[in-house]
GROMACS .gro file of C-alpha atoms in nm:
model
  469
    1UNK     CA    1   4.669   1.919  10.842
    2UNK     CA    2   4.738   2.183  11.103
    3UNK     CA    3   4.676   1.963  11.412
    4UNK     CA    4   5.011   1.973  11.631
    5UNK     CA    5   5.179   2.233  11.418
    6UNK     CA    6   5.099   2.539  11.632
    7UNK     CA    7   5.341   2.701  11.864
    8UNK     CA    8   5.127   2.625  12.170
    9UNK     CA    9   5.199   2.254  12.184
   10UNK     CA   10   5.283   2.015  12.474
   11UNK     CA   11   5.627   1.954  12.284
   12UNK     CA   12   5.746   2.289  12.357
   13UNK     CA   13   5.999   2.289  12.651
   14UNK     CA   14   5.813   2.448  12.940
   15UNK     CA   15   6.103   2.654  13.052
   16UNK     CA   16   6.127   2.844  12.719
   17UNK     CA   17   5.801   3.019  12.769
   18UNK     CA   18   5.988   3.282  13.001
   19UNK     CA   19   6.269   3.349  12.746
   20UNK     CA   20   6.322   3.726  12.668
   21UNK     CA   21   6.562   3.907  12.443
   22UNK     CA   22   6.864   3.990  12.658
   23UNK     CA   23   6.937   4.335  12.570
   24UNK     CA   24   6.583   4.471  12.556
   25UNK     CA   25   6.385   4.237  12.769
   26UNK     CA   26   6.117   4.220  12.491
   27UNK     CA   27   5.925   3.885  12.459
   28UNK     CA   28   6.010   3.659  12.187
   29UNK     CA   29   5.806   3.640  11.855
   30UNK     CA   30   5.574   3.345  11.867
   31UNK     CA   31   5.756   3.198  11.561
   32UNK     CA   32   6.045   3.120  11.806
   33UNK     CA   33   5.825   2.882  12.004
   34UNK     CA   34   5.691   2.713  11.690
   35UNK     CA   35   6.040   2.653  11.587
   36UNK     CA   36   6.121   2.494  11.922
   37UNK     CA   37   5.809   2.282  11.890
   38UNK     CA   38   5.905   2.165  11.535
   39UNK     CA   39   6.261   2.075  11.665
   40UNK     CA   40   6.097   1.870  11.937
   41UNK     CA   41   5.891   1.679  11.689
   42UNK     CA   42   6.183   1.593  11.472
   43UNK     CA   43   6.364   1.472  11.786
   44UNK     CA   44   6.068   1.272  11.894
   45UNK     CA   45   6.030   1.115  11.534
   46UNK     CA   46   6.397   1.015  11.540
   47UNK     CA   47   6.386   0.863  11.888
   48UNK     CA   48   6.069   0.681  11.811
   49UNK     CA   49   6.246   0.530  11.495
   50UNK     CA   50   6.527   0.431  11.710
   51UNK     CA   51   6.310   0.266  11.958
   52UNK     CA   52   6.104   0.086  11.698
   53UNK     CA   53   6.441  -0.043  11.559
   54UNK     CA   54   6.537  -0.184  11.893
   55UNK     CA   55   6.195  -0.335  11.944
   56UNK     CA   56   6.037  -0.101  12.213
   57UNK     CA   57   5.909   0.243  12.287
   58UNK     CA   58   6.139   0.325  12.577
   59UNK     CA   59   6.451   0.125  12.510
   60UNK     CA   60   6.733   0.228  12.730
   61UNK     CA   61   6.561   0.440  13.001
   62UNK     CA   62   6.355   0.376  13.303
   63UNK     CA   63   6.082   0.595  13.454
   64UNK     CA   64   6.318   0.789  13.652
   65UNK     CA   65   6.517   0.883  13.343
   66UNK     CA   66   6.843   0.704  13.448
   67UNK     CA   67   7.042   0.537  13.177
   68UNK     CA   68   7.006   0.163  13.193
   69UNK     CA   69   7.163   0.082  12.859
   70UNK     CA   70   7.514  -0.066  12.897
   71UNK     CA   71   7.587  -0.029  12.529
   72UNK     CA   72   7.696   0.351  12.593
   73UNK     CA   73   7.437   0.488  12.363
   74UNK     CA   74   7.236   0.656  12.625
   75UNK     CA   75   7.273   1.040  12.651
   76UNK     CA   76   7.239   1.260  12.950
   77UNK     CA   77   6.915   1.290  13.153
   78UNK     CA   78   6.825   1.607  12.984
   79UNK     CA   79   6.889   1.468  12.643
   80UNK     CA   80   6.677   1.166  12.724
   81UNK     CA   81   6.387   1.398  12.824
   82UNK     CA   82   6.432   1.600  12.499
   83UNK     CA   83   6.393   1.287  12.293
   84UNK     CA   84   6.114   1.152  12.514
   85UNK     CA   85   5.740   1.170  12.406
   86UNK     CA   86   5.399   1.135  12.553
   87UNK     CA   87   5.202   0.834  12.442
   88UNK     CA   88   4.935   1.063  12.304
   89UNK     CA   89   5.210   1.237  12.073
   90UNK     CA   90   5.290   0.906  11.899
   91UNK     CA   91   5.004   0.950  11.656
   92UNK     CA   92   5.083   1.316  11.612
   93UNK     CA   93   5.447   1.229  11.518
   94UNK     CA   94   5.341   0.945  11.284
   95UNK     CA   95   5.108   1.178  11.117
   96UNK     CA   96   5.359   1.475  11.065
   97UNK     CA   97   5.671   1.267  10.986
   98UNK     CA   98   5.624   1.285  10.617
   99UNK     CA   99   5.596   1.670  10.642
  100UNK     CA  100   5.878   1.693  10.878
  101UNK     CA  101   6.097   1.489  10.638
  102UNK     CA  102   6.053   1.731  10.346
  103UNK     CA  103   6.149   2.055  10.550
  104UNK     CA  104   6.490   2.186  10.446
  105UNK     CA  105   6.772   2.096  10.688
  106UNK     CA  106   7.075   2.280  10.785
  107UNK     CA  107   7.273   2.077  10.550
  108UNK     CA  108   7.031   2.174  10.269
  109UNK     CA  109   7.066   2.544  10.361
  110UNK     CA  110   7.454   2.551  10.366
  111UNK     CA  111   7.506   2.343  10.061
  112UNK     CA  112   7.775   2.495   9.835
  113UNK     CA  113   7.644   2.592   9.506
  114UNK     CA  114   7.833   2.642   9.177
  115UNK     CA  115   7.745   2.846   8.859
  116UNK     CA  116   7.588   2.537   8.728
  117UNK     CA  117   7.386   2.451   9.012
  118UNK     CA  118   7.175   2.684   9.240
  119UNK     CA  119   7.098   2.609   9.589
  120UNK     CA  120   6.721   2.627   9.591
  121UNK     CA  121   6.707   2.584   9.966
  122UNK     CA  122   6.948   2.877  10.043
  123UNK     CA  123   6.813   3.145  10.265
  124UNK     CA  124   6.963   3.500  10.357
  125UNK     CA  125   6.958   3.401  10.727
  126UNK     CA  126   7.243   3.182  10.654
  127UNK     CA  127   7.457   3.441  10.468
  128UNK     CA  128   7.779   3.568  10.596
  129UNK     CA  129   7.848   3.932  10.640
  130UNK     CA  130   8.088   3.918  10.349
  131UNK     CA  131   7.850   3.766  10.121
  132UNK     CA  132   7.562   4.010  10.222
  133UNK     CA  133   7.776   4.316  10.153
  134UNK     CA  134   7.881   4.165   9.807
  135UNK     CA  135   7.510   4.146   9.710
  136UNK     CA  136   7.357   4.440   9.890
  137UNK     CA  137   7.539   4.770   9.956
  138UNK     CA  138   7.572   4.837  10.343
  139UNK     CA  139   7.288   5.035  10.493
  140UNK     CA  140   7.045   4.968  10.202
  141UNK     CA  141   6.695   4.865  10.314
  142UNK     CA  142   6.741   4.506  10.214
  143UNK     CA  143   7.090   4.498  10.375
  144UNK     CA  144   6.939   4.621  10.706
  145UNK     CA  145   6.636   4.399  10.700
  146UNK     CA  146   6.845   4.072  10.645
  147UNK     CA  147   7.085   4.186  10.934
  148UNK     CA  148   6.793   4.248  11.162
  149UNK     CA  149   6.646   3.900  11.081
  150UNK     CA  150   6.980   3.741  11.159
  151UNK     CA  151   7.003   3.930  11.483
  152UNK     CA  152   6.648   3.839  11.578
  153UNK     CA  153   6.737   3.460  11.516
  154UNK     CA  154   7.065   3.481  11.713
  155UNK     CA  155   6.898   3.671  12.007
  156UNK     CA  156   6.605   3.429  12.024
  157UNK     CA  157   6.853   3.136  12.046
  158UNK     CA  158   7.049   3.291  12.324
  159UNK     CA  159   6.739   3.374  12.509
  160UNK     CA  160   6.599   3.014  12.467
  161UNK     CA  161   6.930   2.870  12.579
  162UNK     CA  162   6.943   3.086  12.885
  163UNK     CA  163   6.598   3.002  12.989
  164UNK     CA  164   6.638   2.624  12.941
  165UNK     CA  165   6.953   2.418  12.991
  166UNK     CA  166   6.772   2.140  12.833
  167UNK     CA  167   6.718   2.328  12.514
  168UNK     CA  168   7.078   2.441  12.518
  169UNK     CA  169   7.217   2.087  12.551
  170UNK     CA  170   7.018   1.958  12.260
  171UNK     CA  171   6.989   2.217  12.003
  172UNK     CA  172   7.289   2.385  11.827
  173UNK     CA  173   7.239   2.735  11.682
  174UNK     CA  174   7.258   2.596  11.324
  175UNK     CA  175   6.970   2.356  11.388
  176UNK     CA  176   6.778   2.635  11.537
  177UNK     CA  177   6.838   2.877  11.271
  178UNK     CA  178   6.743   2.632  11.005
  179UNK     CA  179   6.400   2.556  11.168
  180UNK     CA  180   6.354   2.931  11.230
  181UNK     CA  181   6.398   2.987  10.862
  182UNK     CA  182   6.144   2.723  10.784
  183UNK     CA  183   5.900   2.899  11.022
  184UNK     CA  184   5.971   3.231  10.892
  185UNK     CA  185   5.923   3.135  10.530
  186UNK     CA  186   5.628   2.883  10.567
  187UNK     CA  187   5.431   2.976  10.872
  188UNK     CA  188   5.064   3.110  10.837
  189UNK     CA  189   4.855   3.325  11.085
  190UNK     CA  190   4.540   3.137  11.168
  191UNK     CA  191   4.265   3.341  11.332
  192UNK     CA  192   4.155   3.164  11.639
  193UNK     CA  193   3.881   3.203  11.896
  194UNK     CA  194   3.784   3.019  12.214
  195UNK     CA  195   3.459   2.842  12.267
  196UNK     CA  196   3.185   3.123  12.291
  197UNK     CA  197   2.949   2.893  12.490
  198UNK     CA  198   2.952   2.586  12.723
  199UNK     CA  199   2.774   2.385  12.458
  200UNK     CA  200   3.077   2.371  12.244
  201UNK     CA  201   2.980   2.620  11.982
  202UNK     CA  202   3.278   2.818  11.828
  203UNK     CA  203   3.271   3.163  11.699
  204UNK     CA  204   3.530   3.113  11.424
  205UNK     CA  205   3.896   3.047  11.393
  206UNK     CA  206   4.101   2.727  11.483
  207UNK     CA  207   3.916   2.490  11.716
  208UNK     CA  208   4.021   2.534  12.078
  209UNK     CA  209   3.820   2.271  12.256
  210UNK     CA  210   3.970   2.068  12.530
  211UNK     CA  211   4.047   1.714  12.433
  212UNK     CA  212   4.126   1.373  12.598
  213UNK     CA  213   4.424   1.158  12.542
  214UNK     CA  214   4.405   0.779  12.500
  215UNK     CA  215   4.372   0.718  12.869
  216UNK     CA  216   4.078   0.962  12.895
  217UNK     CA  217   4.264   1.224  13.090
  218UNK     CA  218   4.159   1.567  13.012
  219UNK     CA  219   4.414   1.787  12.820
  220UNK     CA  220   4.409   2.162  12.881
  221UNK     CA  221   4.232   2.376  12.627
  222UNK     CA  222   4.467   2.538  12.377
  223UNK     CA  223   4.343   2.884  12.490
  224UNK     CA  224   4.447   2.816  12.844
  225UNK     CA  225   4.781   2.692  12.741
  226UNK     CA  226   4.844   2.993  12.518
  227UNK     CA  227   4.794   3.222  12.805
  228UNK     CA  228   5.119   3.085  12.956
  229UNK     CA  229   5.316   3.231  12.652
  230UNK     CA  230   5.403   3.587  12.667
  231UNK     CA  231   5.523   3.671  12.323
  232UNK     CA  232   5.568   3.989  12.131
  233UNK     CA  233   5.265   3.941  11.894
  234UNK     CA  234   5.002   3.772  12.101
  235UNK     CA  235   4.926   3.680  12.461
  236UNK     CA  236   4.938   4.033  12.605
  237UNK     CA  237   4.623   4.124  12.419
  238UNK     CA  238   4.460   3.790  12.429
  239UNK     CA  239   4.235   3.906  12.699
  240UNK     CA  240   4.052   4.245  12.687
  241UNK     CA  241   3.987   4.465  12.991
  242UNK     CA  242   3.694   4.262  13.095
  243UNK     CA  243   3.873   3.940  13.082
  244UNK     CA  244   3.703   3.800  12.788
  245UNK     CA  245   3.879   3.641  12.493
  246UNK     CA  246   3.989   3.897  12.241
  247UNK     CA  247   3.823   3.893  11.901
  248UNK     CA  248   3.957   3.648  11.650
  249UNK     CA  249   4.082   3.921  11.406
  250UNK     CA  250   4.307   4.044  11.682
  251UNK     CA  251   4.483   3.711  11.755
  252UNK     CA  252   4.638   3.482  11.500
  253UNK     CA  253   4.789   3.147  11.582
  254UNK     CA  254   5.138   3.094  11.418
  255UNK     CA  255   5.087   2.765  11.227
  256UNK     CA  256   5.252   2.544  10.973
  257UNK     CA  257   5.030   2.449  10.688
  258UNK     CA  258   5.140   2.153  10.481
  259UNK     CA  259   5.089   2.187  10.108
  260UNK     CA  260   4.970   2.547  10.135
  261UNK     CA  261   5.330   2.648  10.222
  262UNK     CA  262   5.454   2.513   9.897
  263UNK     CA  263   5.287   2.767   9.679
  264UNK     CA  264   5.502   3.050   9.559
  265UNK     CA  265   5.372   3.423   9.578
  266UNK     CA  266   5.311   3.675   9.316
  267UNK     CA  267   5.126   4.019   9.320
  268UNK     CA  268   4.905   3.885   9.031
  269UNK     CA  269   4.818   3.542   9.149
  270UNK     CA  270   4.611   3.280   8.963
  271UNK     CA  271   4.446   3.131   9.271
  272UNK     CA  272   4.319   3.279   9.595
  273UNK     CA  273   4.314   3.125   9.956
  274UNK     CA  274   4.113   3.187  10.251
  275UNK     CA  275   4.078   3.036  10.598
  276UNK     CA  276   3.756   2.852  10.656
  277UNK     CA  277   3.678   2.864  11.037
  278UNK     CA  278   3.399   2.604  11.017
  279UNK     CA  279   3.643   2.327  10.890
  280UNK     CA  280   3.962   2.470  11.041
  281UNK     CA  281   4.128   2.451  10.705
  282UNK     CA  282   4.232   2.666  10.399
  283UNK     CA  283   4.046   2.668  10.081
  284UNK     CA  284   4.223   2.744   9.753
  285UNK     CA  285   4.021   2.851   9.457
  286UNK     CA  286   4.115   2.963   9.107
  287UNK     CA  287   4.084   3.326   9.039
  288UNK     CA  288   3.806   3.458   8.816
  289UNK     CA  289   3.917   3.426   8.455
  290UNK     CA  290   4.235   3.250   8.531
  291UNK     CA  291   4.348   2.979   8.295
  292UNK     CA  292   4.570   2.723   8.442
  293UNK     CA  293   4.648   2.451   8.201
  294UNK     CA  294   4.833   2.131   8.310
  295UNK     CA  295   5.203   2.185   8.375
  296UNK     CA  296   5.174   2.529   8.496
  297UNK     CA  297   5.246   2.649   8.838
  298UNK     CA  298   4.987   2.762   9.092
  299UNK     CA  299   5.081   3.091   9.254
  300UNK     CA  300   4.914   3.271   9.549
  301UNK     CA  301   4.973   3.598   9.716
  302UNK     CA  302   5.157   3.627  10.061
  303UNK     CA  303   5.059   3.989  10.088
  304UNK     CA  304   5.186   4.318   9.975
  305UNK     CA  305   5.551   4.251  10.022
  306UNK     CA  306   5.813   4.472   9.851
  307UNK     CA  307   6.094   4.299   9.673
  308UNK     CA  308   6.347   4.349   9.936
  309UNK     CA  309   6.114   4.220  10.228
  310UNK     CA  310   6.007   3.923  10.014
  311UNK     CA  311   6.390   3.823   9.968
  312UNK     CA  312   6.482   3.889  10.320
  313UNK     CA  313   6.198   3.671  10.460
  314UNK     CA  314   6.121   3.407  10.192
  315UNK     CA  315   6.463   3.395  10.011
  316UNK     CA  316   6.337   3.471   9.656
  317UNK     CA  317   6.187   3.744   9.441
  318UNK     CA  318   5.991   3.727   9.120
  319UNK     CA  319   6.225   3.957   8.938
  320UNK     CA  320   5.958   4.071   8.684
  321UNK     CA  321   5.907   4.418   8.821
  322UNK     CA  322   5.570   4.342   8.956
  323UNK     CA  323   5.640   4.429   9.335
  324UNK     CA  324   5.716   4.758   9.508
  325UNK     CA  325   6.068   4.859   9.604
  326UNK     CA  326   6.159   5.002   9.930
  327UNK     CA  327   6.445   5.258   9.951
  328UNK     CA  328   6.590   5.378  10.285
  329UNK     CA  329   6.687   5.750  10.318
  330UNK     CA  330   6.862   5.689  10.657
  331UNK     CA  331   7.208   5.715  10.522
  332UNK     CA  332   7.367   5.844  10.836
  333UNK     CA  333   7.197   5.661  11.109
  334UNK     CA  334   7.032   5.317  11.170
  335UNK     CA  335   6.662   5.280  11.271
  336UNK     CA  336   6.637   5.123  11.617
  337UNK     CA  337   6.267   5.064  11.650
  338UNK     CA  338   6.058   4.906  11.376
  339UNK     CA  339   6.258   4.849  11.058
  340UNK     CA  340   5.983   4.623  10.892
  341UNK     CA  341   5.975   4.340  11.139
  342UNK     CA  342   5.710   4.494  11.345
  343UNK     CA  343   5.707   4.334  11.700
  344UNK     CA  344   5.891   4.031  11.587
  345UNK     CA  345   6.219   4.195  11.681
  346UNK     CA  346   6.343   4.541  11.781
  347UNK     CA  347   6.683   4.678  11.909
  348UNK     CA  348   6.480   4.904  12.150
  349UNK     CA  349   6.257   4.802  12.432
  350UNK     CA  350   5.903   4.828  12.306
  351UNK     CA  351   5.825   5.091  12.570
  352UNK     CA  352   6.082   5.317  12.402
  353UNK     CA  353   5.921   5.303  12.062
  354UNK     CA  354   5.717   5.600  12.128
  355UNK     CA  355   5.902   5.905  12.055
  356UNK     CA  356   5.716   6.080  12.353
  357UNK     CA  357   5.872   5.814  12.583
  358UNK     CA  358   6.225   5.949  12.512
  359UNK     CA  359   6.168   6.246  12.758
  360UNK     CA  360   6.058   6.003  13.036
  361UNK     CA  361   6.346   5.772  12.942
  362UNK     CA  362   6.610   6.037  12.993
  363UNK     CA  363   6.462   6.250  13.248
  364UNK     CA  364   6.353   5.992  13.503
  365UNK     CA  365   6.630   5.922  13.769
  366UNK     CA  366   6.765   5.569  13.782
  367UNK     CA  367   6.697   5.425  14.128
  368UNK     CA  368   6.887   5.098  14.163
  369UNK     CA  369   6.699   5.041  14.483
  370UNK     CA  370   6.358   5.077  14.348
  371UNK     CA  371   6.218   4.728  14.388
  372UNK     CA  372   5.923   4.810  14.148
  373UNK     CA  373   6.174   4.787  13.861
  374UNK     CA  374   6.351   4.467  13.799
  375UNK     CA  375   6.719   4.468  13.741
  376UNK     CA  376   6.694   4.335  13.385
  377UNK     CA  377   6.443   4.587  13.291
  378UNK     CA  378   6.656   4.876  13.435
  379UNK     CA  379   6.955   4.735  13.236
  380UNK     CA  380   6.761   4.720  12.922
  381UNK     CA  381   6.638   5.076  12.960
  382UNK     CA  382   6.989   5.186  13.031
  383UNK     CA  383   7.111   5.019  12.715
  384UNK     CA  384   6.843   5.195  12.524
  385UNK     CA  385   6.943   5.532  12.650
  386UNK     CA  386   7.303   5.461  12.543
  387UNK     CA  387   7.183   5.357  12.194
  388UNK     CA  388   6.966   5.659  12.154
  389UNK     CA  389   7.265   5.892  12.262
  390UNK     CA  390   7.476   5.736  11.988
  391UNK     CA  391   7.206   5.767  11.741
  392UNK     CA  392   7.148   6.153  11.824
  393UNK     CA  393   7.518   6.188  11.738
  394UNK     CA  394   7.474   6.026  11.403
  395UNK     CA  395   7.179   6.260  11.335
  396UNK     CA  396   7.398   6.563  11.344
  397UNK     CA  397   7.561   6.452  11.008
  398UNK     CA  398   7.223   6.525  10.846
  399UNK     CA  399   7.281   6.897  10.950
  400UNK     CA  400   7.650   6.948  10.833
  401UNK     CA  401   7.524   7.111  10.505
  402UNK     CA  402   7.348   7.448  10.567
  403UNK     CA  403   7.183   7.485  10.227
  404UNK     CA  404   7.064   7.850  10.149
  405UNK     CA  405   7.336   8.011  10.361
  406UNK     CA  406   7.640   8.193  10.254
  407UNK     CA  407   7.841   8.055  10.540
  408UNK     CA  408   7.808   7.745  10.754
  409UNK     CA  409   7.614   7.796  11.078
  410UNK     CA  410   7.846   7.737  11.382
  411UNK     CA  411   7.627   7.644  11.675
  412UNK     CA  412   7.800   7.775  11.981
  413UNK     CA  413   7.737   7.773  12.350
  414UNK     CA  414   7.728   8.158  12.407
  415UNK     CA  415   7.561   8.258  12.092
  416UNK     CA  416   7.179   8.238  12.032
  417UNK     CA  417   7.113   8.358  11.694
  418UNK     CA  418   6.780   8.274  11.509
  419UNK     CA  419   6.989   8.069  11.255
  420UNK     CA  420   7.140   7.851  11.541
  421UNK     CA  421   6.808   7.809  11.701
  422UNK     CA  422   6.658   7.700  11.377
  423UNK     CA  423   6.938   7.435  11.346
  424UNK     CA  424   6.892   7.308  11.693
  425UNK     CA  425   6.512   7.284  11.636
  426UNK     CA  426   6.597   7.073  11.325
  427UNK     CA  427   6.809   6.846  11.522
  428UNK     CA  428   6.534   6.800  11.797
  429UNK     CA  429   6.290   6.721  11.526
  430UNK     CA  430   6.530   6.465  11.368
  431UNK     CA  431   6.582   6.310  11.709
  432UNK     CA  432   6.190   6.271  11.747
  433UNK     CA  433   6.138   6.111  11.431
  434UNK     CA  434   6.478   5.920  11.407
  435UNK     CA  435   6.311   5.570  11.449
  436UNK     CA  436   5.979   5.663  11.259
  437UNK     CA  437   5.990   5.417  10.978
  438UNK     CA  438   5.742   5.590  10.748
  439UNK     CA  439   5.978   5.908  10.764
  440UNK     CA  440   6.277   5.724  10.629
  441UNK     CA  441   6.161   5.449  10.412
  442UNK     CA  442   6.023   5.534  10.059
  443UNK     CA  443   5.803   5.295   9.855
  444UNK     CA  444   5.863   5.302   9.496
  445UNK     CA  445   5.564   5.171   9.279
  446UNK     CA  446   5.626   4.860   9.073
  447UNK     CA  447   5.772   4.901   8.727
  448UNK     CA  448   5.530   4.653   8.564
  449UNK     CA  449   5.222   4.629   8.797
  450UNK     CA  450   5.041   4.400   8.554
  451UNK     CA  451   5.313   4.153   8.492
  452UNK     CA  452   5.182   3.793   8.509
  453UNK     CA  453   5.377   3.521   8.703
  454UNK     CA  454   5.600   3.291   8.514
  455UNK     CA  455   5.357   2.997   8.469
  456UNK     CA  456   5.551   2.714   8.302
  457UNK     CA  457   5.715   2.468   8.541
  458UNK     CA  458   6.070   2.446   8.443
  459UNK     CA  459   6.294   2.142   8.465
  460UNK     CA  460   6.629   2.137   8.648
  461UNK     CA  461   6.821   2.400   8.857
  462UNK     CA  462   6.679   2.691   8.661
  463UNK     CA  463   6.354   2.672   8.807
  464UNK     CA  464   6.489   2.727   9.164
  465UNK     CA  465   6.519   3.098   9.137
  466UNK     CA  466   6.147   3.120   9.222
  467UNK     CA  467   6.129   2.823   9.477
  468UNK     CA  468   5.992   2.907   9.815
  469UNK     CA  469   6.261   2.878  10.074
   0.00000   0.00000   0.00000
């Protein structure tokens, strides 16, 4: 069921592989490319349906892509290419059409709900700032996490649009945001490995063998195609120092997995799932001693997510006190590095994550004529310096209370008392760990760690509170 659902597909617009976040020049998360691929499949399915309705596969266009339809229904050349598809993709589109049809659309996401009806397809990515501040106080951990996910999607879209005019002409932001929410809340990481020998034996993971299309033409191996993608969470470490393929556990292919993505999550699931590299599929088994009678829901575990992260990413929480809670102590400054998204998105260039790189970042002279450093890279590092300087000023607020002293310590230029030196050392230490997530985010154990998931499948809108987004 995963064939054709990976981010490294021929349906992805070639120009988009060069996309980078504008302000940091960080590569995009692989989920962005999977979202583009899924949008292409949806466009291809619609174009195929229109063509079949008109009685042909390429109605209204010639091989050179010029519009030949006098009815006025033809679009621009780039729009035609976007809707076009290779003959070998027809089977893929036909196979995946039912799955694509059930994925939530932007209309589902933005549907207005009332007190009597809950929008089960709503997702925090679509929340306005006003709604977000109404539900979560500003600067709380969940508030920050949702804002970063929203910023990630917006920055990805702008990067993809800048890299590909074809993408920009055919995909609006709301359409991209919707598919990005589908990927964020439904995609799985599938371990992959290339063939270990010339006789076709595989050492685990998704099968990467080269294939042939209907005409017998050789199609590049998936491993070869994936090397053309520079993303934030694979590619750069796809090869080790010896040029060999990295171990399967180091590289996971972002994939959509029909049916498996419909299970909700709970810290105490009644079934388990694992990836079977021999069949390139997932196996779901009942947990030992679990009793799942007819009419009761099947619940898996997505991993050790806290309630806040579960809601920000998947759009729901169990609400039974079974998950941990994360609390942010960063009340006076905002973390700029990893806030919980890892290398999916950051407001700092990845090279500036290391606190030890701060000295190099600020001490090294900016040579505008240094051809070894690209202009965009210099600009991103300059922006990082400005952001870190602003952050340093925010950190001073943590030192405005001098506990244990009769009088406040006034740090002056001419005086160098031991108390002042201690205060400056505190500030230097705060600057060093300002973006170290574990120093500012506290995990509170679950209130009811043994709580069982709500098993009974309810009828009507009331069951939507635990529906996967």
